[in-house]
Short mmCIF file of C-alpha atoms in Angstrom, two decimals:
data_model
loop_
_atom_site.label_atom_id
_atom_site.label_comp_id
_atom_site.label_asym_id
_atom_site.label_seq_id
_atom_site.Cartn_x
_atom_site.Cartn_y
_atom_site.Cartn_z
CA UNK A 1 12.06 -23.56 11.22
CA UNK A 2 14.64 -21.20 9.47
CA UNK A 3 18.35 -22.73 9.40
CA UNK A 4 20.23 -20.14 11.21
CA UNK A 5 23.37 -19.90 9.05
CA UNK A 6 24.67 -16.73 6.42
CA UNK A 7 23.73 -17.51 2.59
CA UNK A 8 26.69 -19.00 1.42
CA UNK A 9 27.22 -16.95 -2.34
CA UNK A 10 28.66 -13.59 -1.57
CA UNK A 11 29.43 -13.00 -5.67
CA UNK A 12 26.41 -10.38 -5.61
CA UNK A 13 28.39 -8.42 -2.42
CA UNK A 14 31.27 -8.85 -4.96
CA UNK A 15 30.07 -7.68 -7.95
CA UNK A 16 28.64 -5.08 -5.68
CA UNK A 17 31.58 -3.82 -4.52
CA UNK A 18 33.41 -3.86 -7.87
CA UNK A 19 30.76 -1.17 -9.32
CA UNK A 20 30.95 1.41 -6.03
CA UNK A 21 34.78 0.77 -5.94
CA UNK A 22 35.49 1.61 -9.91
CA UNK A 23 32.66 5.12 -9.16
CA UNK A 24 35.18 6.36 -5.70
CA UNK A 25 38.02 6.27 -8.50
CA UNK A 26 36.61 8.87 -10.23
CA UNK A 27 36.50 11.23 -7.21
CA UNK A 28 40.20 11.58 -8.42
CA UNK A 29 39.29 13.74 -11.78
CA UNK A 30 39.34 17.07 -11.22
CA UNK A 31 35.90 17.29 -12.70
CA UNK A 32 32.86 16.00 -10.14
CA UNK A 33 30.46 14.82 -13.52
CA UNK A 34 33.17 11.87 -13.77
CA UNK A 35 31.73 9.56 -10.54
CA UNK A 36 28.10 10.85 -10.65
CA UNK A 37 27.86 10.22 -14.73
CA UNK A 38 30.23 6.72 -14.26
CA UNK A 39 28.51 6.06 -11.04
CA UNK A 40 25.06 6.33 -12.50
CA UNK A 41 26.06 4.29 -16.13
CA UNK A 42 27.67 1.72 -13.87
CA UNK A 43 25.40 1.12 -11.16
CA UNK A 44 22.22 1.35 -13.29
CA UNK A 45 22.78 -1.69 -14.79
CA UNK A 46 24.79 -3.23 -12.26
CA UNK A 47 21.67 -3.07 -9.66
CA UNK A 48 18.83 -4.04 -12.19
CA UNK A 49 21.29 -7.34 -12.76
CA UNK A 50 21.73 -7.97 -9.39
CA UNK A 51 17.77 -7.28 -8.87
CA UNK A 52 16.95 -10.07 -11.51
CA UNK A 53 19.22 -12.31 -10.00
CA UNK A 54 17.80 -11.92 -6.46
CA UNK A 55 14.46 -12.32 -7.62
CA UNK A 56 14.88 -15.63 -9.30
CA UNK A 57 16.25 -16.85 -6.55
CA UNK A 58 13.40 -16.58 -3.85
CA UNK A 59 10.04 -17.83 -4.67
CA UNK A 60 8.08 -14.20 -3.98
CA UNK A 61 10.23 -12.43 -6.82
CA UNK A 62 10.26 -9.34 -4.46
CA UNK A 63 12.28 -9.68 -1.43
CA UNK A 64 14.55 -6.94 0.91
CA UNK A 65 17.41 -6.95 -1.46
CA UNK A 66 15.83 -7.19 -5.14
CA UNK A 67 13.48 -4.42 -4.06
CA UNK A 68 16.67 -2.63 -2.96
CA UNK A 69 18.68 -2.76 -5.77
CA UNK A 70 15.53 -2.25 -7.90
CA UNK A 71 14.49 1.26 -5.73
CA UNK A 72 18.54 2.22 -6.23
CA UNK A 73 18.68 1.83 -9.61
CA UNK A 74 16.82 4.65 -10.24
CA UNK A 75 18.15 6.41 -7.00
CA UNK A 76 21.43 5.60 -7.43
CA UNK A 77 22.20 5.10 -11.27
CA UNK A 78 19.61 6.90 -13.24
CA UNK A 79 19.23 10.37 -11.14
CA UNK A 80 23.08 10.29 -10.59
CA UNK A 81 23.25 10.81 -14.62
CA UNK A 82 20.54 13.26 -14.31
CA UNK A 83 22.50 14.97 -11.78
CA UNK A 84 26.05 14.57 -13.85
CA UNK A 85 24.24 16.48 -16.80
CA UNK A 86 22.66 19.20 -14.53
CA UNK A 87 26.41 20.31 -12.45
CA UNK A 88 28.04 19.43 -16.13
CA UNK A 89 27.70 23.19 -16.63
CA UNK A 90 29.55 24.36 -13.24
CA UNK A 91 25.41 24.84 -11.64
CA UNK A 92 24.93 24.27 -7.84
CA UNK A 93 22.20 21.94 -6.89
CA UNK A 94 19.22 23.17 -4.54
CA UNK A 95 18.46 21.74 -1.39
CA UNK A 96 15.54 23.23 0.22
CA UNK A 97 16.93 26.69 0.82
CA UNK A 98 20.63 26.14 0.32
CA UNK A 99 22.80 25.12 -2.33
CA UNK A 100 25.11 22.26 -2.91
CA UNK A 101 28.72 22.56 -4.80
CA UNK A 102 28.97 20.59 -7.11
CA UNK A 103 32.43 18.84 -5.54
CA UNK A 104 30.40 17.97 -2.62
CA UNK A 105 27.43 16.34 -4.06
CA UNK A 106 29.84 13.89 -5.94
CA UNK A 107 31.53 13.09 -2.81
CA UNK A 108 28.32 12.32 -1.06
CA UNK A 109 27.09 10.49 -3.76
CA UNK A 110 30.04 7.97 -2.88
CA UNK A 111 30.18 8.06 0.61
CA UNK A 112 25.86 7.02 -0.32
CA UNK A 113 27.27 4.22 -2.05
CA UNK A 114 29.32 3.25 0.44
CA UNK A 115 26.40 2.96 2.37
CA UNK A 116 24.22 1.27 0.95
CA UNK A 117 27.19 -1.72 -0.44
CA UNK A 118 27.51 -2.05 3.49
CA UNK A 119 24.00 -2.36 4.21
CA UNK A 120 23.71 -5.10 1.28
CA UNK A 121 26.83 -6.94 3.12
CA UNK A 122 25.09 -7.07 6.84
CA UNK A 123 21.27 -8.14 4.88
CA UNK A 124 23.07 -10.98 3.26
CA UNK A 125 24.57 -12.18 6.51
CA UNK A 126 21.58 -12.18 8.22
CA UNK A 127 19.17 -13.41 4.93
CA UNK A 128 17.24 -16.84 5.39
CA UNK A 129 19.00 -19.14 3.19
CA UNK A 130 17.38 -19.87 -0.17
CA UNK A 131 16.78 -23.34 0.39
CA UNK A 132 14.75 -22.94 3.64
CA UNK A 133 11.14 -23.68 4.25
CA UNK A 134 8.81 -21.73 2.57
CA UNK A 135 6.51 -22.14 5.06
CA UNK A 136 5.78 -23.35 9.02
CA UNK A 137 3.58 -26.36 10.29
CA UNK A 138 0.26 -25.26 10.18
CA UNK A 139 -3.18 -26.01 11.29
CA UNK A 140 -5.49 -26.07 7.94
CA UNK A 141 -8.85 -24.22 9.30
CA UNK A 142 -10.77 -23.00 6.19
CA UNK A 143 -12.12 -20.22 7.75
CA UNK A 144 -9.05 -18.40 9.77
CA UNK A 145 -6.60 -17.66 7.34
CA UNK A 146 -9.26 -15.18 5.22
CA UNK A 147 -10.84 -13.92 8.84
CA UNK A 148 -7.09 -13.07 9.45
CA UNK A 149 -6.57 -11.83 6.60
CA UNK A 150 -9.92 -9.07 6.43
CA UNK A 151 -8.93 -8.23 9.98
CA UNK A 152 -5.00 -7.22 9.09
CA UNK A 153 -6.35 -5.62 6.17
CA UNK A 154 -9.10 -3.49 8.31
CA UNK A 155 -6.33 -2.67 11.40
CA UNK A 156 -3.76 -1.45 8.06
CA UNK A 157 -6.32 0.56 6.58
CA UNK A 158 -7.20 2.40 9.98
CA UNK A 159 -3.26 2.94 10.47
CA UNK A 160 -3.17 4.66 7.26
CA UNK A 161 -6.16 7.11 8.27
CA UNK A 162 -3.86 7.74 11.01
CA UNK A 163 -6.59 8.00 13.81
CA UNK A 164 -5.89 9.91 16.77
CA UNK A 165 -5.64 6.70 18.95
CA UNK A 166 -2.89 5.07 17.42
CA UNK A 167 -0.46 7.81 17.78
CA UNK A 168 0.51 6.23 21.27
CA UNK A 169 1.89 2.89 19.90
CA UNK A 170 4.62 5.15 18.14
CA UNK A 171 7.12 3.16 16.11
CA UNK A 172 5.43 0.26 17.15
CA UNK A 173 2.93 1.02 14.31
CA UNK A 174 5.32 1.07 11.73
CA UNK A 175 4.73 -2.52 10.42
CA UNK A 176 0.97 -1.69 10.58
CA UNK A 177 0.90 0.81 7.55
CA UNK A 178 2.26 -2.32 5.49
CA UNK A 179 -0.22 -4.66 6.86
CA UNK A 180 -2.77 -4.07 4.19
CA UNK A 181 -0.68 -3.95 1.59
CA UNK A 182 0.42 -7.46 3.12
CA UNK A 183 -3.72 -8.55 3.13
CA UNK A 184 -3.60 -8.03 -0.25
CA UNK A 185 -0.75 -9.81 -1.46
CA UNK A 186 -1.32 -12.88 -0.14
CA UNK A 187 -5.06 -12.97 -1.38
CA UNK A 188 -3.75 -12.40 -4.71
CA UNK A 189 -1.03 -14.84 -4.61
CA UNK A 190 -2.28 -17.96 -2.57
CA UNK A 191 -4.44 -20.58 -4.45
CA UNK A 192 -8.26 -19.44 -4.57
CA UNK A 193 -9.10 -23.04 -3.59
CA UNK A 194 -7.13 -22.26 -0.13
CA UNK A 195 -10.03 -19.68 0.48
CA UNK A 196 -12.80 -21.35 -0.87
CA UNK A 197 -13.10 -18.42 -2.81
CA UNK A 198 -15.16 -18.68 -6.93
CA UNK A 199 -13.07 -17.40 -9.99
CA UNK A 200 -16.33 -15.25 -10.51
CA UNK A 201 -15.48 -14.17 -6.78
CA UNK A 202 -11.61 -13.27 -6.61
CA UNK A 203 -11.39 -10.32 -8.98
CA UNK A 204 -14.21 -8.81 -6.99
CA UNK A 205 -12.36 -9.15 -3.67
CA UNK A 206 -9.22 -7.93 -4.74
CA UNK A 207 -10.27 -4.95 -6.65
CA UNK A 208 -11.73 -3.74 -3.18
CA UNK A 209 -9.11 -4.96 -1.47
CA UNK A 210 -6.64 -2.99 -3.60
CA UNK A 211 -9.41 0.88 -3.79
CA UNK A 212 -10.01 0.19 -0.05
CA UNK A 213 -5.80 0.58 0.16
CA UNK A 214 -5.78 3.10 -2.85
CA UNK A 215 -7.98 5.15 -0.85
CA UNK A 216 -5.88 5.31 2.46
CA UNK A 217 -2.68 5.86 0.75
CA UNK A 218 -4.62 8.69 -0.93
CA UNK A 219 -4.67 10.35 2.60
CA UNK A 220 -1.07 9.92 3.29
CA UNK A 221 0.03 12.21 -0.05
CA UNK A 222 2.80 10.33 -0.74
CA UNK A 223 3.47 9.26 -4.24
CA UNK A 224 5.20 6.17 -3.49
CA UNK A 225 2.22 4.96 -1.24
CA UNK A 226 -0.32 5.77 -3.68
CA UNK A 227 1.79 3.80 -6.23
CA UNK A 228 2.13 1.00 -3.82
CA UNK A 229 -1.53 0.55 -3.35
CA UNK A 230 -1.27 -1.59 -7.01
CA UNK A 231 1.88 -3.50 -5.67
CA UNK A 232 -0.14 -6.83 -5.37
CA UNK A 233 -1.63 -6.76 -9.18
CA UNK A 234 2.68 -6.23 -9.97
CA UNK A 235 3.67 -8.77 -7.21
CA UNK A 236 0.82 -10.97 -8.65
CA UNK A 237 1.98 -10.84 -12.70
CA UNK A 238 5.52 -11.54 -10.98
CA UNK A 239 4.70 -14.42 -9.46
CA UNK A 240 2.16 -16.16 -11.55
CA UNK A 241 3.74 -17.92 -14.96
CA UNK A 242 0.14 -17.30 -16.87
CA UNK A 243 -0.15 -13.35 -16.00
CA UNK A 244 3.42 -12.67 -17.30
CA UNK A 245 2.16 -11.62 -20.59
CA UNK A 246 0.37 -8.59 -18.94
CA UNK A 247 3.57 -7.03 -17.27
CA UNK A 248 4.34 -4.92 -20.35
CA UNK A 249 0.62 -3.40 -20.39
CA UNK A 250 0.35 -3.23 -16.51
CA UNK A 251 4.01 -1.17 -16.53
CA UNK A 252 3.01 1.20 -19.18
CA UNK A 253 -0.51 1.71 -17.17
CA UNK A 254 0.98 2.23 -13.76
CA UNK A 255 3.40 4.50 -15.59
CA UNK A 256 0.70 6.53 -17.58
CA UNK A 257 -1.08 6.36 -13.81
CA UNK A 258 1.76 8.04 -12.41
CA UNK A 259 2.51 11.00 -15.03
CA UNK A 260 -0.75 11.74 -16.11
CA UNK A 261 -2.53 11.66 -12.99
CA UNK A 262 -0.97 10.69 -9.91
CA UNK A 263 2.14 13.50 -10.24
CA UNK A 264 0.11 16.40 -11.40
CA UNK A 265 -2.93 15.53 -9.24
CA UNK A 266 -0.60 15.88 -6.27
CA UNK A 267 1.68 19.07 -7.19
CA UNK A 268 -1.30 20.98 -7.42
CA UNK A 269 -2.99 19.77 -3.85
CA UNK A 270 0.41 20.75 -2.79
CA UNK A 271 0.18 24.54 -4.37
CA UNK A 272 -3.73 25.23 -3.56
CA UNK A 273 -4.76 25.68 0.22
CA UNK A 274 -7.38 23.49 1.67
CA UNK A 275 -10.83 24.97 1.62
CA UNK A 276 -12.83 25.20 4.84
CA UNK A 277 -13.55 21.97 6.45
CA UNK A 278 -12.44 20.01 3.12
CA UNK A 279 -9.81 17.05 4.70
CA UNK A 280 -7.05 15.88 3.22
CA UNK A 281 -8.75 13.06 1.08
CA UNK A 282 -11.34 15.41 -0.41
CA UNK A 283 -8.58 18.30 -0.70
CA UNK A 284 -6.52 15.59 -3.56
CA UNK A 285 -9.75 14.73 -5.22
CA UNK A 286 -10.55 18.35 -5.96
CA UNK A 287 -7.21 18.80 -7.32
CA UNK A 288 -7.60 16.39 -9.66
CA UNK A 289 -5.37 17.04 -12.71
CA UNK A 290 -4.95 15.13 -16.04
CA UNK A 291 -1.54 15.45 -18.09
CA UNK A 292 0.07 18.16 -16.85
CA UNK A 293 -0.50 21.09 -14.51
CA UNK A 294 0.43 25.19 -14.71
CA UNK A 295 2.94 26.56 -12.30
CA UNK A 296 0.74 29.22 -10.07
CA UNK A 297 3.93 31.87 -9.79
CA UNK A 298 4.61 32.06 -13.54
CA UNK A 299 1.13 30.50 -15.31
CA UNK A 300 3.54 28.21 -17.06
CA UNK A 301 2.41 24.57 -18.33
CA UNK A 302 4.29 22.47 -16.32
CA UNK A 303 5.82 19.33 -19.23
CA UNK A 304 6.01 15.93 -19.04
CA UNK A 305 9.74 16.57 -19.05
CA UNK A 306 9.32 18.71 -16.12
CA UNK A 307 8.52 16.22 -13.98
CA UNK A 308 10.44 13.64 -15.32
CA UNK A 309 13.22 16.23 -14.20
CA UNK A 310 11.66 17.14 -10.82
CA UNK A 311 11.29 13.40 -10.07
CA UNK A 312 14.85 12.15 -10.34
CA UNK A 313 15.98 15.22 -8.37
CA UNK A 314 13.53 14.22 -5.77
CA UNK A 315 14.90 10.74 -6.01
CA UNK A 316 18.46 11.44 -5.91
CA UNK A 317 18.96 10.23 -2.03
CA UNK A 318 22.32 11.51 -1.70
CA UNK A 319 21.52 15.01 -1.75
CA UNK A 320 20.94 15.24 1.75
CA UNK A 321 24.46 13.90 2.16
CA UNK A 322 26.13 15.80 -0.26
CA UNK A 323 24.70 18.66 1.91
CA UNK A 324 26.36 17.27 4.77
CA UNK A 325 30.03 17.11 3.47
CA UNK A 326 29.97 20.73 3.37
CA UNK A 327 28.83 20.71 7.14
CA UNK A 328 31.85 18.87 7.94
CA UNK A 329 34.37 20.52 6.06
CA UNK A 330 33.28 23.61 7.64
CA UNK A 331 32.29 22.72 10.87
CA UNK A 332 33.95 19.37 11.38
CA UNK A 333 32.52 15.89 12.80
CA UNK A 334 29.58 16.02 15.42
CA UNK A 335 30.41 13.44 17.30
CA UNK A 336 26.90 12.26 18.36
CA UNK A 337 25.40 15.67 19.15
CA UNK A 338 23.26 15.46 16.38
CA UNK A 339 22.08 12.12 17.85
CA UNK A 340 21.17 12.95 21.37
CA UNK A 341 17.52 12.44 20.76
CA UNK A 342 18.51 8.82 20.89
CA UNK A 343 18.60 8.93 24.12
CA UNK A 344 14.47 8.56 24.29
CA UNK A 345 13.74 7.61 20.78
CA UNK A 346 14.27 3.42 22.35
CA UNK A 347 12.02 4.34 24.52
CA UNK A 348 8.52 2.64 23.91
CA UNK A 349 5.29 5.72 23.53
CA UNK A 350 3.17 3.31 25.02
CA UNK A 351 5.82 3.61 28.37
CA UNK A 352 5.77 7.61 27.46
CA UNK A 353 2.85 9.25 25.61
CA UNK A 354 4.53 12.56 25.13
CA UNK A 355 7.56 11.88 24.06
CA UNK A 356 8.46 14.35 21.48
CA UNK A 357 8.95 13.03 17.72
CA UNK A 358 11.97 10.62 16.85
CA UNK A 359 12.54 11.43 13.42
CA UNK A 360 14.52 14.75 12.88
CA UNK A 361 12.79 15.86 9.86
CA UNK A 362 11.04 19.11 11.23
CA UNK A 363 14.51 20.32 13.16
CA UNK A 364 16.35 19.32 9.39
CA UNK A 365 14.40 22.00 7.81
CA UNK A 366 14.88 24.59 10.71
CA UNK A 367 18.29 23.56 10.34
CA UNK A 368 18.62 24.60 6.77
CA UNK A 369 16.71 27.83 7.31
CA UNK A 370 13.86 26.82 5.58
CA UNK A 371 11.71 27.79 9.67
CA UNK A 372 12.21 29.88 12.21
CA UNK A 373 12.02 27.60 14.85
CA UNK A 374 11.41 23.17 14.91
CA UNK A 375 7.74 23.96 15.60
CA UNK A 376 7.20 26.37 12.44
CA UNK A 377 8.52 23.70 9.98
CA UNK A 378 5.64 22.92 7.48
CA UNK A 379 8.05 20.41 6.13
CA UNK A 380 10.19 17.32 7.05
CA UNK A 381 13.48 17.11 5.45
CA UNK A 382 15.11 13.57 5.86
CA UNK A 383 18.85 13.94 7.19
CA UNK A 384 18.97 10.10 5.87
CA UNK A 385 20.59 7.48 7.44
CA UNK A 386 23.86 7.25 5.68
CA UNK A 387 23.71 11.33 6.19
CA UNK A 388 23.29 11.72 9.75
CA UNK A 389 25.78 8.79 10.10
CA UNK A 390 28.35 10.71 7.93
CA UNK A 391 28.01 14.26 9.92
CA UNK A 392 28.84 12.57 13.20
CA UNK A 393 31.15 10.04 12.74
CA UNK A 394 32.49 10.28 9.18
CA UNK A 395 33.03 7.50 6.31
CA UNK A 396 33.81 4.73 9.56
CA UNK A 397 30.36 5.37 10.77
CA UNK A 398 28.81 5.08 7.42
CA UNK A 399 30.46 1.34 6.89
CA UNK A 400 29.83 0.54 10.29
CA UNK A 401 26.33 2.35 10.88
CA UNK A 402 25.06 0.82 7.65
CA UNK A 403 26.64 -2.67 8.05
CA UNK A 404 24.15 -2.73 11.63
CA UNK A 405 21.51 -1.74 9.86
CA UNK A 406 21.74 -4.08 7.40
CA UNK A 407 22.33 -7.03 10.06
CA UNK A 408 19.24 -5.26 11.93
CA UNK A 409 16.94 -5.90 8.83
CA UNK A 410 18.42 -9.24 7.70
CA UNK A 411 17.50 -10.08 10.92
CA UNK A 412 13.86 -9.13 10.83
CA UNK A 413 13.96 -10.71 7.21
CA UNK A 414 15.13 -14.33 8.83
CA UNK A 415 12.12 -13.76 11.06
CA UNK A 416 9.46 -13.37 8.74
CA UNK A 417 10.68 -16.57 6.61
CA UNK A 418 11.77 -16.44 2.67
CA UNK A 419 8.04 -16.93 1.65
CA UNK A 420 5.25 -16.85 3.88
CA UNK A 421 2.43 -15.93 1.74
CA UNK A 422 0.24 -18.48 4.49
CA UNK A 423 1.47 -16.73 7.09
CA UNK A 424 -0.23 -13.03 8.00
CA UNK A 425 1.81 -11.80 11.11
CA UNK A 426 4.89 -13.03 8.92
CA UNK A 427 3.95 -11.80 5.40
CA UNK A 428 3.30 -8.12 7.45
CA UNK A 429 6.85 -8.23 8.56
CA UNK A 430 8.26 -9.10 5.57
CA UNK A 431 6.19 -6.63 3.28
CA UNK A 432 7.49 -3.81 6.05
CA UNK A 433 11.18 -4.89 5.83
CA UNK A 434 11.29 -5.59 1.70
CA UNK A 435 9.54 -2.39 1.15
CA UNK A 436 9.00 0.29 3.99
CA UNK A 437 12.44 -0.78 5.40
CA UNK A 438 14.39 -0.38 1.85
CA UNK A 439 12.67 3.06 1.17
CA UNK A 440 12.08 4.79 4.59
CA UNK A 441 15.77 5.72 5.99
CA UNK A 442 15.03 9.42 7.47
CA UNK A 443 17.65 8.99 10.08
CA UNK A 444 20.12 6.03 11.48
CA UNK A 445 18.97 6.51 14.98
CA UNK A 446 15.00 6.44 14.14
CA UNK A 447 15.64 2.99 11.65
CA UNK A 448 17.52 1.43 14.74
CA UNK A 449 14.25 2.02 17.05
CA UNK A 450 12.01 0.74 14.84
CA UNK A 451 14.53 -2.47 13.92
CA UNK A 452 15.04 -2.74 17.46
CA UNK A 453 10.74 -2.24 18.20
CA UNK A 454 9.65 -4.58 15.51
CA UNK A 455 12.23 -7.16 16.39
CA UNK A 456 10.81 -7.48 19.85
CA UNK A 457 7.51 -6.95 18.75
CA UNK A 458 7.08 -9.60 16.65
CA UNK A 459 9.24 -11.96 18.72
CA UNK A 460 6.81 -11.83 21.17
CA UNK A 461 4.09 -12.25 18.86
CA UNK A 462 5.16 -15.22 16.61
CA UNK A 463 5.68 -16.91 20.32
CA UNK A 464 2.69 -16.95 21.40
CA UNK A 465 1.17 -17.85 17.92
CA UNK A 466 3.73 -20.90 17.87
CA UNK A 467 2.51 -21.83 21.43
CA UNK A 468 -1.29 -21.55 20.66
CA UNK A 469 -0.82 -23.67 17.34
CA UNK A 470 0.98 -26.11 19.79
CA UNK A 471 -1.85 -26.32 22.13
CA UNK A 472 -4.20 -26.75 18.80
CA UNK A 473 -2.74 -29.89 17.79
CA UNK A 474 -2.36 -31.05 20.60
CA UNK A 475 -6.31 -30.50 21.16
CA UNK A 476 -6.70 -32.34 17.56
CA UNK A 477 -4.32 -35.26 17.99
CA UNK A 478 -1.52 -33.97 16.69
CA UNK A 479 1.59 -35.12 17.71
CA UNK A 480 3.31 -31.65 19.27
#
């Protein structure tokens, strides 16, 4: 079992807080390119330190807070100087329909940091300490662990197809669009002998394990998922001493994947209209485009710098807040009213099938002006946590907001252990909190409910698998 106590070295929080502090002081120039361009040359390297450090200290390389500080390095420190350079010349930024000053997305670039430096703080509370078990008492049966593991894999890939049917579990379903992904990773990274399963065999397995996930992820349209799909070969290089030597090449492969392919493969699915009767898997495979695509409004060849540019823009998290400190400076704090859909969002969709959507994204857009009306949206536009916590309660409710949230996921971290790669109900967890959890903030009321869902969720669930692995060694002769 986990020793429940907080990890004792707080010099990351520190060195943490030193970065975000010395970025607010330049919200003092009269000029706001000073915190976005110091912001984004300090905390670039600042989080990719902090990253490494946090990875050599847990035995998966990738946990919550590496993969944070990782994902915010290029959020946070490389799109903020991308952002710097673009307001350098006095431009507004675009957000969906309206624009932002300049002044205000600086601020809310801070108040973003701010965020996140609290979230860190309540994670690290709430972390399993490094020096915990890796993994719990087990029962060795040959046979179970890869049944498990082809049946998680199976249930993940039919939550990514999204079926009709699983729409009434609601949040509850969160975890499973990581459980594949989950599958995966712990094929790649446990011992082949622990399987049973012939050299000649494993690369066999895994590349279906990883096109069967490829191919789901296709569905969902989303970049990051697709990219995703090859997190186990990246988790696997990681991890294993002898693959290291092939990070450089796999990098530069994902990377040509993702330019070449992936980005303009996408953009112009996005642009064309499905034909008649083609879905949404067969709509992306017809728009399959190679190195560039042409803008259909002005025929121009869209550049590799193009979307180098259009990606850190979409990156840039903070926009959404920097959005939002105009809001408040012209309309003043909220006050929960944007929040009132908390009032069902706790509630379970199994306990109320039509309850109407928790995340805010559709109303967002209307919001802007991009709809007519929350039904009309064709788009979701995330408020973001740190946002929606900003426009109600100000820079308090950002510290404090963020701080729960970070508890709420350190919590769900502690639960799923610092490395259980033998354990598939806990590896799911932990794949959902150390990625879905550190990318997927829409809103701070819709990340509570699905903390708050997945911590009772599994709670039950890791019961009654402790209770039945009781009652097996008892049956064996184990002592209980």
């Amino acid at each position: 079992m986990e020793t429940w106590a907080p990890a004792r070295s707080w010099n990351a929080v520190k060195v943490h807080a030193i970065a975000v502090l010395i970025t607010a002081t330049g919200l003092v120039s009269d000029s706001p390119v000073v915190p976005l361009l110091l912001g984004g040359l300090l905390v670039t390297p600042t989080l990719i330190g902090l990253g490494i450090l946090e990875a050599r200290r847990t035995p998966l390389r990738i946990d919550p807070l590496s993969f944070l500080f990782f994902w915010n390095a290029i959020n946070l420190g490389i799109a903020a100087v991308y952002m710097g350079w673009r307001i350098n010349s006095g431009e507004w930024i675009a957000f969906s329909v309206a624009l932002i000053p300049p002044a205000d997305l600086a601020k809310g670039y801070v108040i973003y940091l701010v965020g996140i430096l609290s979230m860190h703080v309540g994670m690290q509370y709430m972390r399993p300490l490094p020096h915990s078990p890796t993994a719990k008492l087990r029962v060795d049966v040959n046979v179970l662990p890869l049944t498990w593991l082809v049946a998680i894999w199976g249930v993940g890939i039919m939550s990514l197809l999204k079926p009709a049917w699983f729409g009434f579990l609601g949040t509850l379903a969160q975890p499973l669009h990581w459980a594949a992904l989950a599958a995966v990773t712990i094929f790649v990274l446990v011992p082949r002998d622990y399987f049973g399963i012939s050299k000649p065999m494993f690369w066999p397995l895994t590349a279906i394990g990883i096109f069967g996930l490829l191919i789901a992820n296709l569905v969902t349209g989303s970049k990051a998922y697709i990219m995703f799909s090859f997190l186990p070969l990246v988790w696997m290089v990681v991890v294993r001493r002898g693959l290291r030597r092939w990070a450089a090449i796999l990098g530069l492969g994902l990377a040509a994947l993702y330019v070449g392919v992936l980005a303009p493969t996408l953009q112009n699915s996005r642009m064309e209209l499905p034909r008649e009767r083609e879905g949404p898997l067969a709509h992306i495979i017809n728009s399959l485009q190679v190195f560039g695509w042409s803008d259909s409004n002005t025929e121009r060849k869209i550049s590799l710098s193009d979307q180098a540019e259009e990606f850190l823009v979409r990156q840039f998290d903070p926009t959404p807040t920097g959005f939002l400190v105009g809001e408040v400076r012209k309309d003043g704090f909220q006050w929960g009213q944007t929040m009132r859909y908390a009032a069902y969002a706790f509630v379970p969709r199994i306990m109320w099938p039509d309850k109407p959507n928790v995340t805010r994204g559709a109303w967002f857009t209307m919001y802007l002006g991009a709809s007519a009306r929350e039904a009309e949206s064709t788009s979701s536009t995330g408020i973001t946590a740190v946002g929606e916590l900003y426009w109600n309660f100000g820079i308090p409710g950002v510290v404090i907001g963020m701080l729960g949230i970070g508890l709420g996921y350190g919590l769900l971290w502690h639960m799923a252990g610092g490395n259980p790669i033998y354990e598939p109900l806990h590896m799911m967890l932990y794949v959902s909190v150390a990625i879905g959890g550190m990318i997927d903030m829409p809103e701070a009321v819709t990340v509570y409910a699905g903390i708050l869902s997945q911590v009772l969720m599994f709670a039950l669930l890791f019961h009654i698998l402790e209770v039945g692995r009781r009652n097996l060694r008892v049956r064996l002769g184990y002592s209980a």
